[in-house]
mmCIF file of C-alpha atoms in Angstrom:
data_model
loop_
_atom_site.group_PDB
_atom_site.id
_atom_site.type_symbol
_atom_site.label_atom_id
_atom_site.label_comp_id
_atom_site.label_asym_id
_atom_site.label_seq_id
_atom_site.Cartn_x
_atom_site.Cartn_y
_atom_site.Cartn_z
ATOM 1 C CA MET A 22 -120.364 -58.010 -7.842
ATOM 2 C CA ALA A 23 -117.679 -57.551 -5.306
ATOM 3 C CA PRO A 24 -117.514 -59.867 -2.383
ATOM 4 C CA LYS A 25 -119.577 -58.937 0.590
ATOM 5 C CA PRO A 26 -117.819 -57.506 3.630
ATOM 6 C CA TYR A 27 -118.474 -60.504 5.795
ATOM 7 C CA ILE A 28 -115.948 -62.664 3.933
ATOM 8 C CA PHE A 29 -113.028 -60.573 4.971
ATOM 9 C CA LEU A 30 -111.300 -62.579 7.513
ATOM 10 C CA ILE A 31 -108.463 -60.512 9.215
ATOM 11 C CA ILE A 32 -106.093 -61.640 11.965
ATOM 12 C CA ALA A 33 -105.272 -58.507 13.793
ATOM 13 C CA LEU A 34 -103.403 -57.418 16.832
ATOM 14 C CA LEU A 35 -105.384 -55.512 19.546
ATOM 15 C CA PHE A 36 -103.279 -53.065 21.584
ATOM 16 C CA ILE A 37 -103.484 -51.703 25.099
ATOM 17 C CA PHE A 38 -100.416 -49.397 25.475
ATOM 18 C CA LEU A 39 -98.813 -49.999 28.848
ATOM 19 C CA PRO A 40 -95.491 -48.700 30.314
ATOM 20 C CA LEU A 41 -92.761 -51.141 29.791
ATOM 21 C CA THR A 42 -91.986 -51.307 33.364
ATOM 22 C CA ALA A 43 -95.476 -52.113 34.388
ATOM 23 C CA SER A 44 -96.668 -55.600 35.383
ATOM 24 C CA ILE A 45 -98.346 -56.335 32.082
ATOM 25 C CA HIS A 46 -101.719 -58.213 31.911
ATOM 26 C CA PHE A 47 -102.989 -58.333 28.382
ATOM 27 C CA LYS A 48 -106.369 -60.137 28.996
ATOM 28 C CA LEU A 49 -108.920 -57.414 29.322
ATOM 29 C CA PRO A 50 -111.232 -58.209 32.240
ATOM 30 C CA ALA A 51 -113.889 -55.581 31.443
ATOM 31 C CA ILE A 52 -115.001 -52.807 29.124
ATOM 32 C CA PHE A 53 -116.677 -49.547 30.154
ATOM 33 C CA ASN A 54 -118.351 -47.615 27.385
ATOM 34 C CA PHE A 55 -119.470 -44.173 26.913
ATOM 35 C CA GLY A 56 -120.953 -42.655 23.952
ATOM 36 C CA ASP A 57 -124.087 -41.988 21.721
ATOM 37 C CA SER A 58 -125.940 -44.199 19.324
ATOM 38 C CA ASN A 59 -122.929 -45.413 17.554
ATOM 39 C CA SER A 60 -122.416 -47.715 20.654
ATOM 40 C CA ASP A 61 -125.753 -47.615 22.493
ATOM 41 C CA THR A 62 -126.657 -51.304 23.312
ATOM 42 C CA GLY A 63 -129.979 -50.354 24.741
ATOM 43 C CA GLU A 64 -129.753 -47.475 27.164
ATOM 44 C CA LEU A 65 -132.210 -44.916 25.615
ATOM 45 C CA VAL A 66 -134.650 -47.721 24.917
ATOM 46 C CA ALA A 67 -134.384 -48.996 28.463
ATOM 47 C CA ALA A 68 -134.742 -45.426 29.716
ATOM 48 C CA GLY A 69 -138.224 -45.333 28.001
ATOM 49 C CA VAL A 70 -137.215 -42.139 26.067
ATOM 50 C CA TYR A 71 -137.615 -43.892 22.710
ATOM 51 C CA SER A 72 -138.768 -47.348 21.233
ATOM 52 C CA LEU A 73 -137.559 -49.305 18.429
ATOM 53 C CA GLU A 74 -139.648 -51.709 16.234
ATOM 54 C CA PRO A 75 -138.786 -54.066 13.549
ATOM 55 C CA PRO A 76 -136.958 -53.982 11.216
ATOM 56 C CA TYR A 77 -134.169 -52.819 13.670
ATOM 57 C CA GLY A 78 -132.207 -56.006 14.749
ATOM 58 C CA ARG A 79 -133.425 -58.083 12.033
ATOM 59 C CA SER A 80 -130.047 -59.097 10.534
ATOM 60 C CA TYR A 81 -128.526 -60.526 13.754
ATOM 61 C CA PHE A 82 -130.811 -60.379 16.737
ATOM 62 C CA THR A 83 -133.854 -61.122 14.580
ATOM 63 C CA LYS A 84 -135.738 -58.446 16.715
ATOM 64 C CA PRO A 85 -135.028 -54.959 17.962
ATOM 65 C CA SER A 86 -132.151 -55.168 20.565
ATOM 66 C CA GLY A 87 -131.964 -51.517 21.720
ATOM 67 C CA ARG A 88 -129.387 -50.740 18.914
ATOM 68 C CA TYR A 89 -129.980 -48.273 16.349
ATOM 69 C CA CYS A 90 -128.984 -50.795 13.484
ATOM 70 C CA ASP A 91 -130.218 -53.719 11.693
ATOM 71 C CA GLY A 92 -127.868 -55.857 13.618
ATOM 72 C CA ARG A 93 -124.441 -55.459 15.497
ATOM 73 C CA LEU A 94 -122.496 -52.280 16.221
ATOM 74 C CA ILE A 95 -118.876 -51.550 15.975
ATOM 75 C CA ILE A 96 -118.508 -52.103 19.686
ATOM 76 C CA ASP A 97 -120.089 -55.446 19.419
ATOM 77 C CA PHE A 98 -117.558 -56.595 16.770
ATOM 78 C CA LEU A 99 -114.744 -55.365 18.715
ATOM 79 C CA LEU A 100 -115.832 -57.167 21.944
ATOM 80 C CA GLU A 101 -116.332 -60.380 19.718
ATOM 81 C CA ALA A 102 -112.649 -59.905 18.662
ATOM 82 C CA MET A 103 -111.640 -59.639 22.442
ATOM 83 C CA ASP A 104 -113.641 -62.735 23.157
ATOM 84 C CA LEU A 105 -115.917 -60.777 25.476
ATOM 85 C CA PRO A 106 -119.638 -60.914 25.701
ATOM 86 C CA PHE A 107 -121.827 -57.934 24.380
ATOM 87 C CA LEU A 108 -122.118 -55.227 26.902
ATOM 88 C CA ASN A 109 -125.472 -54.707 28.733
ATOM 89 C CA ALA A 110 -126.941 -51.063 28.920
ATOM 90 C CA TYR A 111 -126.514 -49.543 32.509
ATOM 91 C CA LEU A 112 -130.357 -49.130 32.756
ATOM 92 C CA ASP A 113 -131.293 -52.471 31.146
ATOM 93 C CA SER A 114 -131.493 -54.249 34.584
ATOM 94 C CA ILE A 115 -134.598 -56.419 34.097
ATOM 95 C CA GLY A 116 -133.917 -60.060 34.634
ATOM 96 C CA ARG A 117 -130.464 -61.521 35.261
ATOM 97 C CA THR A 118 -128.533 -59.020 33.589
ATOM 98 C CA SER A 119 -124.788 -59.505 33.926
ATOM 99 C CA PHE A 120 -122.227 -56.775 34.276
ATOM 100 C CA ARG A 121 -119.241 -59.058 35.123
ATOM 101 C CA LYS A 122 -117.525 -57.896 32.034
ATOM 102 C CA GLY A 123 -118.367 -54.321 32.005
ATOM 103 C CA CYS A 124 -121.147 -51.805 31.595
ATOM 104 C CA ASN A 125 -122.461 -49.794 28.722
ATOM 105 C CA PHE A 126 -123.438 -45.994 29.472
ATOM 106 C CA ALA A 127 -123.812 -44.836 25.866
ATOM 107 C CA ALA A 128 -127.067 -43.563 24.990
ATOM 108 C CA ALA A 129 -128.470 -42.598 21.578
ATOM 109 C CA GLY A 130 -128.644 -38.820 21.035
ATOM 110 C CA SER A 131 -126.182 -38.004 23.703
ATOM 111 C CA THR A 132 -123.757 -35.038 23.539
ATOM 112 C CA ILE A 133 -120.511 -34.103 25.227
ATOM 113 C CA GLU A 134 -122.005 -30.790 26.315
ATOM 114 C CA PRO A 135 -124.845 -30.721 28.624
ATOM 115 C CA PRO A 136 -128.167 -31.274 26.729
ATOM 116 C CA THR A 137 -130.462 -28.477 25.605
ATOM 117 C CA ALA A 138 -134.260 -28.524 26.140
ATOM 118 C CA ARG A 139 -134.605 -29.938 22.540
ATOM 119 C CA ALA A 140 -131.976 -32.608 22.978
ATOM 120 C CA VAL A 141 -133.154 -36.355 22.327
ATOM 121 C CA SER A 142 -131.071 -37.754 25.266
ATOM 122 C CA PRO A 143 -130.703 -36.256 28.664
ATOM 123 C CA PHE A 144 -127.666 -38.666 29.208
ATOM 124 C CA SER A 145 -124.834 -36.327 28.116
ATOM 125 C CA PHE A 146 -121.173 -37.258 28.734
ATOM 126 C CA ARG A 147 -121.300 -35.665 32.326
ATOM 127 C CA VAL A 148 -124.307 -37.734 33.339
ATOM 128 C CA GLN A 149 -122.898 -40.957 31.809
ATOM 129 C CA VAL A 150 -119.561 -40.459 33.932
ATOM 130 C CA ALA A 151 -121.914 -39.812 36.931
ATOM 131 C CA GLN A 152 -123.814 -43.047 36.128
ATOM 132 C CA PHE A 153 -120.413 -44.914 36.161
ATOM 133 C CA ILE A 154 -119.483 -43.484 39.592
ATOM 134 C CA ARG A 155 -122.779 -44.772 40.947
ATOM 135 C CA PHE A 156 -122.408 -48.034 39.263
ATOM 136 C CA LYS A 157 -118.970 -48.525 40.919
ATOM 137 C CA LEU A 158 -119.924 -47.537 44.251
ATOM 138 C CA GLN A 159 -122.840 -49.922 44.198
ATOM 139 C CA VAL A 160 -120.799 -52.836 42.746
ATOM 140 C CA LEU A 161 -118.271 -52.292 45.632
ATOM 141 C CA ARG A 162 -120.990 -52.248 48.146
ATOM 142 C CA LEU A 163 -122.565 -55.565 46.803
ATOM 143 C CA ILE A 164 -119.447 -57.444 46.409
ATOM 144 C CA ALA A 165 -118.242 -56.542 49.886
ATOM 145 C CA LYS A 166 -121.468 -58.372 51.392
ATOM 146 C CA GLY A 167 -120.369 -61.608 49.922
ATOM 147 C CA LYS A 168 -119.891 -63.733 46.876
ATOM 148 C CA LYS A 169 -123.464 -64.416 45.936
ATOM 149 C CA LEU A 170 -123.517 -61.615 43.213
ATOM 150 C CA HIS A 171 -119.802 -62.090 42.051
ATOM 151 C CA LYS A 172 -120.789 -63.778 38.843
ATOM 152 C CA TYR A 173 -122.868 -60.769 37.734
ATOM 153 C CA LEU A 174 -120.655 -57.892 38.851
ATOM 154 C CA PRO A 175 -117.064 -56.842 37.935
ATOM 155 C CA ASP A 176 -114.203 -57.439 40.583
ATOM 156 C CA GLU A 177 -112.827 -54.246 42.262
ATOM 157 C CA ASP A 178 -109.514 -54.390 40.309
ATOM 158 C CA TYR A 179 -111.599 -54.453 36.929
ATOM 159 C CA PHE A 180 -112.199 -50.892 37.309
ATOM 160 C CA GLN A 181 -108.417 -50.050 37.114
ATOM 161 C CA ASN A 182 -107.394 -52.811 34.700
ATOM 162 C CA GLY A 183 -110.406 -52.411 32.144
ATOM 163 C CA LEU A 184 -110.716 -50.621 29.047
ATOM 164 C CA TYR A 185 -112.623 -47.378 28.978
ATOM 165 C CA MET A 186 -114.118 -46.812 25.352
ATOM 166 C CA PHE A 187 -115.456 -43.452 24.159
ATOM 167 C CA ASP A 188 -117.490 -42.663 20.896
ATOM 168 C CA ILE A 189 -119.237 -39.328 21.433
ATOM 169 C CA GLY A 190 -119.178 -35.932 19.838
ATOM 170 C CA GLN A 191 -121.091 -36.273 16.692
ATOM 171 C CA ASN A 192 -124.414 -34.968 17.933
ATOM 172 C CA ASP A 193 -122.636 -31.851 19.335
ATOM 173 C CA LEU A 194 -121.519 -31.126 15.811
ATOM 174 C CA ALA A 195 -124.634 -32.151 14.013
ATOM 175 C CA GLY A 196 -127.019 -30.505 16.381
ATOM 176 C CA ALA A 197 -124.989 -27.225 16.302
ATOM 177 C CA PHE A 198 -125.623 -26.758 12.553
ATOM 178 C CA TYR A 199 -129.338 -26.194 13.165
ATOM 179 C CA SER A 200 -128.727 -23.004 15.087
ATOM 180 C CA LYS A 201 -125.102 -21.765 14.540
ATOM 181 C CA THR A 202 -123.068 -20.545 11.848
ATOM 182 C CA PHE A 203 -119.952 -22.521 10.664
ATOM 183 C CA ASP A 204 -117.653 -20.148 12.340
ATOM 184 C CA GLN A 205 -119.590 -20.344 15.481
ATOM 185 C CA ILE A 206 -119.410 -24.275 15.400
ATOM 186 C CA LEU A 207 -115.735 -24.180 15.048
ATOM 187 C CA ALA A 208 -115.479 -21.615 18.083
ATOM 188 C CA LEU A 209 -117.716 -24.188 19.990
ATOM 189 C CA ILE A 210 -115.344 -27.173 19.579
ATOM 190 C CA PRO A 211 -112.685 -26.271 22.303
ATOM 191 C CA LEU A 212 -115.604 -25.769 24.749
ATOM 192 C CA ILE A 213 -116.827 -29.243 23.825
ATOM 193 C CA LEU A 214 -113.502 -30.824 24.315
ATOM 194 C CA THR A 215 -112.992 -29.069 27.640
ATOM 195 C CA GLU A 216 -116.113 -30.896 28.934
ATOM 196 C CA PHE A 217 -114.835 -34.033 27.494
ATOM 197 C CA GLU A 218 -111.517 -33.431 29.350
ATOM 198 C CA THR A 219 -113.432 -32.845 32.547
ATOM 199 C CA GLY A 220 -115.099 -36.315 32.180
ATOM 200 C CA ILE A 221 -111.826 -37.934 31.503
ATOM 201 C CA LYS A 222 -110.239 -36.447 34.485
ATOM 202 C CA THR A 223 -113.031 -37.699 36.647
ATOM 203 C CA LEU A 224 -112.690 -41.181 35.286
ATOM 204 C CA TYR A 225 -109.028 -41.264 35.900
ATOM 205 C CA ASP A 226 -109.383 -40.147 39.557
ATOM 206 C CA GLN A 227 -111.709 -43.062 39.791
ATOM 207 C CA GLY A 228 -108.989 -45.332 38.857
ATOM 208 C CA ALA A 229 -109.375 -45.524 35.034
ATOM 209 C CA ARG A 230 -106.154 -46.075 33.243
ATOM 210 C CA ASN A 231 -106.759 -47.317 29.756
ATOM 211 C CA PHE A 232 -108.595 -45.062 27.375
ATOM 212 C CA TRP A 233 -109.690 -45.959 23.800
ATOM 213 C CA VAL A 234 -111.106 -42.922 22.110
ATOM 214 C CA HIS A 235 -112.908 -43.012 18.608
ATOM 215 C CA ASN A 236 -112.914 -39.777 16.653
ATOM 216 C CA THR A 237 -116.126 -38.763 14.989
ATOM 217 C CA GLY A 238 -117.012 -39.865 11.287
ATOM 218 C CA PRO A 239 -117.887 -37.933 8.143
ATOM 219 C CA LEU A 240 -121.295 -36.817 9.416
ATOM 220 C CA GLY A 241 -121.600 -34.754 6.254
ATOM 221 C CA CYS A 242 -122.158 -38.023 4.452
ATOM 222 C CA LEU A 243 -125.177 -39.064 6.503
ATOM 223 C CA ALA A 244 -128.518 -38.779 4.576
ATOM 224 C CA GLN A 245 -130.108 -36.980 7.465
ATOM 225 C CA ASN A 246 -127.557 -34.223 6.889
ATOM 226 C CA VAL A 247 -127.532 -34.339 3.061
ATOM 227 C CA ALA A 248 -131.385 -34.110 2.885
ATOM 228 C CA LYS A 249 -131.372 -30.994 5.341
ATOM 229 C CA PHE A 250 -128.277 -29.191 4.406
ATOM 230 C CA GLY A 251 -127.317 -30.413 0.870
ATOM 231 C CA THR A 252 -130.104 -28.956 -1.108
ATOM 232 C CA ASP A 253 -127.604 -26.510 -2.881
ATOM 233 C CA PRO A 254 -125.231 -28.579 -4.954
ATOM 234 C CA LEU A 255 -122.467 -26.219 -4.224
ATOM 235 C CA SER A 256 -122.550 -27.327 -0.511
ATOM 236 C CA LEU A 257 -121.718 -30.934 -1.533
ATOM 237 C CA ASP A 258 -118.295 -32.375 -2.108
ATOM 238 C CA GLU A 259 -117.274 -34.925 -4.766
ATOM 239 C CA LEU A 260 -118.932 -37.756 -2.909
ATOM 240 C CA GLY A 261 -122.248 -36.111 -2.396
ATOM 241 C CA CYS A 262 -121.449 -35.228 1.307
ATOM 242 C CA VAL A 263 -122.225 -31.763 2.790
ATOM 243 C CA SER A 264 -118.886 -30.131 2.922
ATOM 244 C CA LYS A 265 -118.899 -28.000 6.013
ATOM 245 C CA HIS A 266 -120.300 -30.903 8.151
ATOM 246 C CA ASN A 267 -117.198 -32.792 7.260
ATOM 247 C CA GLN A 268 -114.847 -29.915 7.692
ATOM 248 C CA ALA A 269 -116.168 -29.378 11.092
ATOM 249 C CA ALA A 270 -115.602 -33.086 11.910
ATOM 250 C CA LYS A 271 -111.893 -32.869 10.794
ATOM 251 C CA VAL A 272 -111.460 -29.789 12.963
ATOM 252 C CA PHE A 273 -112.993 -31.578 16.014
ATOM 253 C CA ASN A 274 -110.772 -34.796 15.260
ATOM 254 C CA LEU A 275 -107.568 -32.720 14.977
ATOM 255 C CA GLN A 276 -108.242 -31.138 18.382
ATOM 256 C CA LEU A 277 -109.359 -34.434 20.108
ATOM 257 C CA HIS A 278 -106.207 -35.958 18.658
ATOM 258 C CA THR A 279 -104.145 -33.195 20.292
ATOM 259 C CA LEU A 280 -106.262 -33.510 23.612
ATOM 260 C CA CYS A 281 -105.439 -37.334 23.645
ATOM 261 C CA LYS A 282 -101.743 -36.793 23.453
ATOM 262 C CA LYS A 283 -101.859 -33.940 25.980
ATOM 263 C CA LEU A 284 -103.420 -36.418 28.517
ATOM 264 C CA GLN A 285 -101.316 -39.284 27.834
ATOM 265 C CA GLY A 286 -98.361 -37.039 28.991
ATOM 266 C CA GLN A 287 -100.285 -35.387 31.808
ATOM 267 C CA TYR A 288 -101.774 -38.492 33.512
ATOM 268 C CA ALA A 289 -99.241 -40.928 35.108
ATOM 269 C CA GLY A 290 -99.763 -44.665 34.202
ATOM 270 C CA SER A 291 -102.634 -43.748 31.625
ATOM 271 C CA ASN A 292 -102.822 -45.294 28.279
ATOM 272 C CA PHE A 293 -104.530 -43.446 25.495
ATOM 273 C CA THR A 294 -105.246 -44.939 22.255
ATOM 274 C CA TYR A 295 -106.840 -42.594 19.549
ATOM 275 C CA VAL A 296 -108.696 -44.449 16.609
ATOM 276 C CA ASP A 297 -109.341 -42.658 13.449
ATOM 277 C CA ILE A 298 -112.900 -43.644 12.587
ATOM 278 C CA TYR A 299 -113.230 -40.751 10.186
ATOM 279 C CA THR A 300 -110.628 -42.062 7.806
ATOM 280 C CA ILE A 301 -112.055 -45.625 7.920
ATOM 281 C CA LYS A 302 -115.625 -44.480 7.143
ATOM 282 C CA TRP A 303 -114.504 -41.897 4.498
ATOM 283 C CA ASN A 304 -112.619 -44.602 2.799
ATOM 284 C CA LEU A 305 -115.601 -46.944 2.776
ATOM 285 C CA ILE A 306 -117.983 -44.276 1.283
ATOM 286 C CA ALA A 307 -115.315 -43.322 -1.299
ATOM 287 C CA ASN A 308 -114.609 -46.923 -2.439
ATOM 288 C CA TYR A 309 -118.051 -48.601 -1.307
ATOM 289 C CA SER A 310 -118.295 -50.789 -4.474
ATOM 290 C CA LYS A 311 -114.790 -52.135 -3.769
ATOM 291 C CA PHE A 312 -115.955 -53.411 -0.490
ATOM 292 C CA GLY A 313 -119.061 -55.073 -1.851
ATOM 293 C CA PHE A 314 -121.655 -52.239 -1.092
ATOM 294 C CA GLU A 315 -123.925 -50.717 -3.682
ATOM 295 C CA GLN A 316 -125.320 -47.693 -1.898
ATOM 296 C CA PRO A 317 -122.944 -45.386 -0.039
ATOM 297 C CA ILE A 318 -125.446 -42.685 1.074
ATOM 298 C CA MET A 319 -128.763 -43.822 0.207
ATOM 299 C CA VAL A 320 -130.733 -45.375 3.148
ATOM 300 C CA CYS A 321 -131.888 -48.919 3.527
ATOM 301 C CA CYS A 322 -134.802 -48.314 5.794
ATOM 302 C CA GLY A 323 -136.411 -45.043 4.976
ATOM 303 C CA TYR A 324 -139.072 -43.394 2.733
ATOM 304 C CA GLY A 325 -139.067 -41.295 -0.356
ATOM 305 C CA GLY A 326 -136.936 -43.362 -2.797
ATOM 306 C CA PRO A 327 -133.825 -42.374 -4.511
ATOM 307 C CA PRO A 328 -131.437 -40.635 -4.384
ATOM 308 C CA LEU A 329 -131.670 -40.561 -0.626
ATOM 309 C CA ASN A 330 -134.610 -42.647 0.528
ATOM 310 C CA TYR A 331 -134.856 -40.468 3.661
ATOM 311 C CA ASP A 332 -137.618 -38.219 4.988
ATOM 312 C CA SER A 333 -137.270 -36.859 8.433
ATOM 313 C CA ARG A 334 -140.961 -37.063 9.092
ATOM 314 C CA ILE A 335 -140.874 -40.800 9.046
ATOM 315 C CA SER A 336 -138.334 -42.982 10.990
ATOM 316 C CA CYS A 337 -137.381 -46.388 10.030
ATOM 317 C CA GLY A 338 -140.163 -48.780 10.944
ATOM 318 C CA LYS A 339 -142.695 -46.096 11.768
ATOM 319 C CA THR A 340 -146.011 -45.267 10.148
ATOM 320 C CA GLU A 341 -147.023 -41.636 9.679
ATOM 321 C CA VAL A 342 -149.824 -39.851 7.786
ATOM 322 C CA LEU A 343 -148.412 -37.420 5.066
ATOM 323 C CA ASN A 344 -150.628 -35.197 3.376
ATOM 324 C CA GLY A 345 -153.609 -37.284 4.411
ATOM 325 C CA THR A 346 -152.016 -40.667 3.139
ATOM 326 C CA THR A 347 -150.652 -43.193 5.540
ATOM 327 C CA MET A 348 -146.970 -44.109 4.786
ATOM 328 C CA THR A 349 -144.475 -46.568 6.239
ATOM 329 C CA ALA A 350 -140.618 -46.154 6.196
ATOM 330 C CA LYS A 351 -139.648 -49.744 5.240
ATOM 331 C CA ALA A 352 -136.400 -51.634 4.909
ATOM 332 C CA CYS A 353 -134.740 -52.731 1.747
ATOM 333 C CA SER A 354 -134.460 -56.448 0.923
ATOM 334 C CA ASP A 355 -130.700 -56.668 1.469
ATOM 335 C CA SER A 356 -129.129 -54.254 3.998
ATOM 336 C CA SER A 357 -125.640 -55.626 3.388
ATOM 337 C CA GLU A 358 -125.734 -53.704 0.246
ATOM 338 C CA TYR A 359 -126.103 -50.537 2.068
ATOM 339 C CA VAL A 360 -123.549 -48.465 4.078
ATOM 340 C CA ASN A 361 -126.396 -46.417 5.616
ATOM 341 C CA TRP A 362 -129.299 -48.165 7.657
ATOM 342 C CA ASP A 363 -131.710 -45.430 8.624
ATOM 343 C CA GLY A 364 -130.264 -42.135 7.515
ATOM 344 C CA ILE A 365 -128.103 -41.567 10.618
ATOM 345 C CA HIS A 366 -126.628 -44.863 11.607
ATOM 346 C CA TYR A 367 -124.625 -47.479 9.701
ATOM 347 C CA SER A 368 -125.726 -50.800 8.606
ATOM 348 C CA GLU A 369 -124.382 -53.994 10.341
ATOM 349 C CA ALA A 370 -122.378 -54.740 7.212
ATOM 350 C CA ALA A 371 -120.623 -51.294 7.417
ATOM 351 C CA ASN A 372 -120.075 -51.693 11.042
ATOM 352 C CA GLN A 373 -118.404 -54.929 10.314
ATOM 353 C CA TYR A 374 -116.145 -53.370 7.743
ATOM 354 C CA VAL A 375 -115.185 -50.583 9.953
ATOM 355 C CA SER A 376 -114.470 -52.967 12.868
ATOM 356 C CA SER A 377 -112.191 -54.907 10.640
ATOM 357 C CA GLN A 378 -110.250 -51.899 9.658
ATOM 358 C CA ILE A 379 -109.898 -50.745 13.304
ATOM 359 C CA LEU A 380 -108.353 -54.254 14.100
ATOM 360 C CA THR A 381 -105.457 -53.828 11.547
ATOM 361 C CA GLY A 382 -104.178 -51.122 13.942
ATOM 362 C CA LYS A 383 -103.281 -48.798 10.936
ATOM 363 C CA TYR A 384 -105.815 -46.229 12.050
ATOM 364 C CA SER A 385 -104.905 -45.797 15.781
ATOM 365 C CA ASP A 386 -102.432 -43.605 17.644
ATOM 366 C CA PRO A 387 -100.301 -45.310 18.888
ATOM 367 C CA PRO A 388 -100.587 -47.908 16.144
ATOM 368 C CA PHE A 389 -100.617 -51.641 16.646
ATOM 369 C CA SER A 390 -97.434 -53.377 16.023
ATOM 370 C CA ASP A 391 -95.923 -56.805 15.748
ATOM 371 C CA LYS A 392 -94.672 -56.394 19.433
ATOM 372 C CA MET A 393 -98.196 -56.649 20.610
ATOM 373 C CA PRO A 394 -98.861 -59.633 22.919
ATOM 374 C CA PHE A 395 -101.516 -61.550 21.463
ATOM 375 C CA LEU A 396 -103.268 -62.323 18.201
ATOM 376 C CA LEU A 397 -106.981 -61.858 17.661
ATOM 377 C CA GLY A 398 -108.906 -64.564 15.739
ATOM 378 C CA LEU A 399 -111.722 -62.593 14.267
ATOM 379 C CA LYS A 400 -114.904 -64.323 14.191
ATOM 380 C CA PHE A 401 -116.547 -62.275 11.511
#
């Protein structure tokens, strides 16, 4: 058996591209994150929109943590590498929640476009940006009153010197396939990215300067989409993924990359890093056994057995009555053998692998280089 992903120890360079004439500070004071379930650390659950039960969280937190995973997400591993604490969700304010090192506005099910009546999440990208503006305003008001809350809140200059991370757009594409033709979806992509650009401009006007943008992954390889749209073998590619879903993702990513380059030149003092998540995940699925996995598409926590172990009627950890029989979607014994956790989201082991590849710097534009100012000693 190939070695598990967690034995890969990589010393990598993390890059924040700054003008050479600027006064350079390479220690990131804070992270502000926007996105969907790929980086939601508890927003949708804190909002009361959805609940997660065991076995979510079992591999690291030992209980559900608000993350749609058995453990840590990509953003968690990246923050660990930067020696920063995990981000608390914006709406998760019970107890002594600290936002000193940033805040997470990402919510599962979110889209860039305004939500439809059938949307899982009401927290579209525009809403998340509005939440950030309110967050910033409240922080500045509170710290102006005195130092009592300083240990829980970011300093004013953190809003300009911090890193703004984005991982959103997957749900816009995936959701569109339920009601639109392939050509209609391709025509929708420029409109989606116009909405994204509007949000970026708003954040720039609020002082944001450092932008870290993930493209979207091969959504045609998610069991949920294979189960729904892959019943015709001709619709699948050589890896068993739905071809048109992945084609749409590639078109989206191409236009997103172009947009990032445009914004880099358009906004003075801005620093955009575009990260090719698609290629990393595709390589993982295509070469899964090489990286210690046994199942590239089949779900760890699901129902139905091979080849997908996925049934849209029963979510991971839930119990439902199907045809008069009570059924439960249970987890596999070892989630580190699976790329996919619940049919939609990656396992902690897969997220760990993806993070290690991000931190090589080979999948970003601009790429990391030996001229970067500090080394990261990865803890995973």
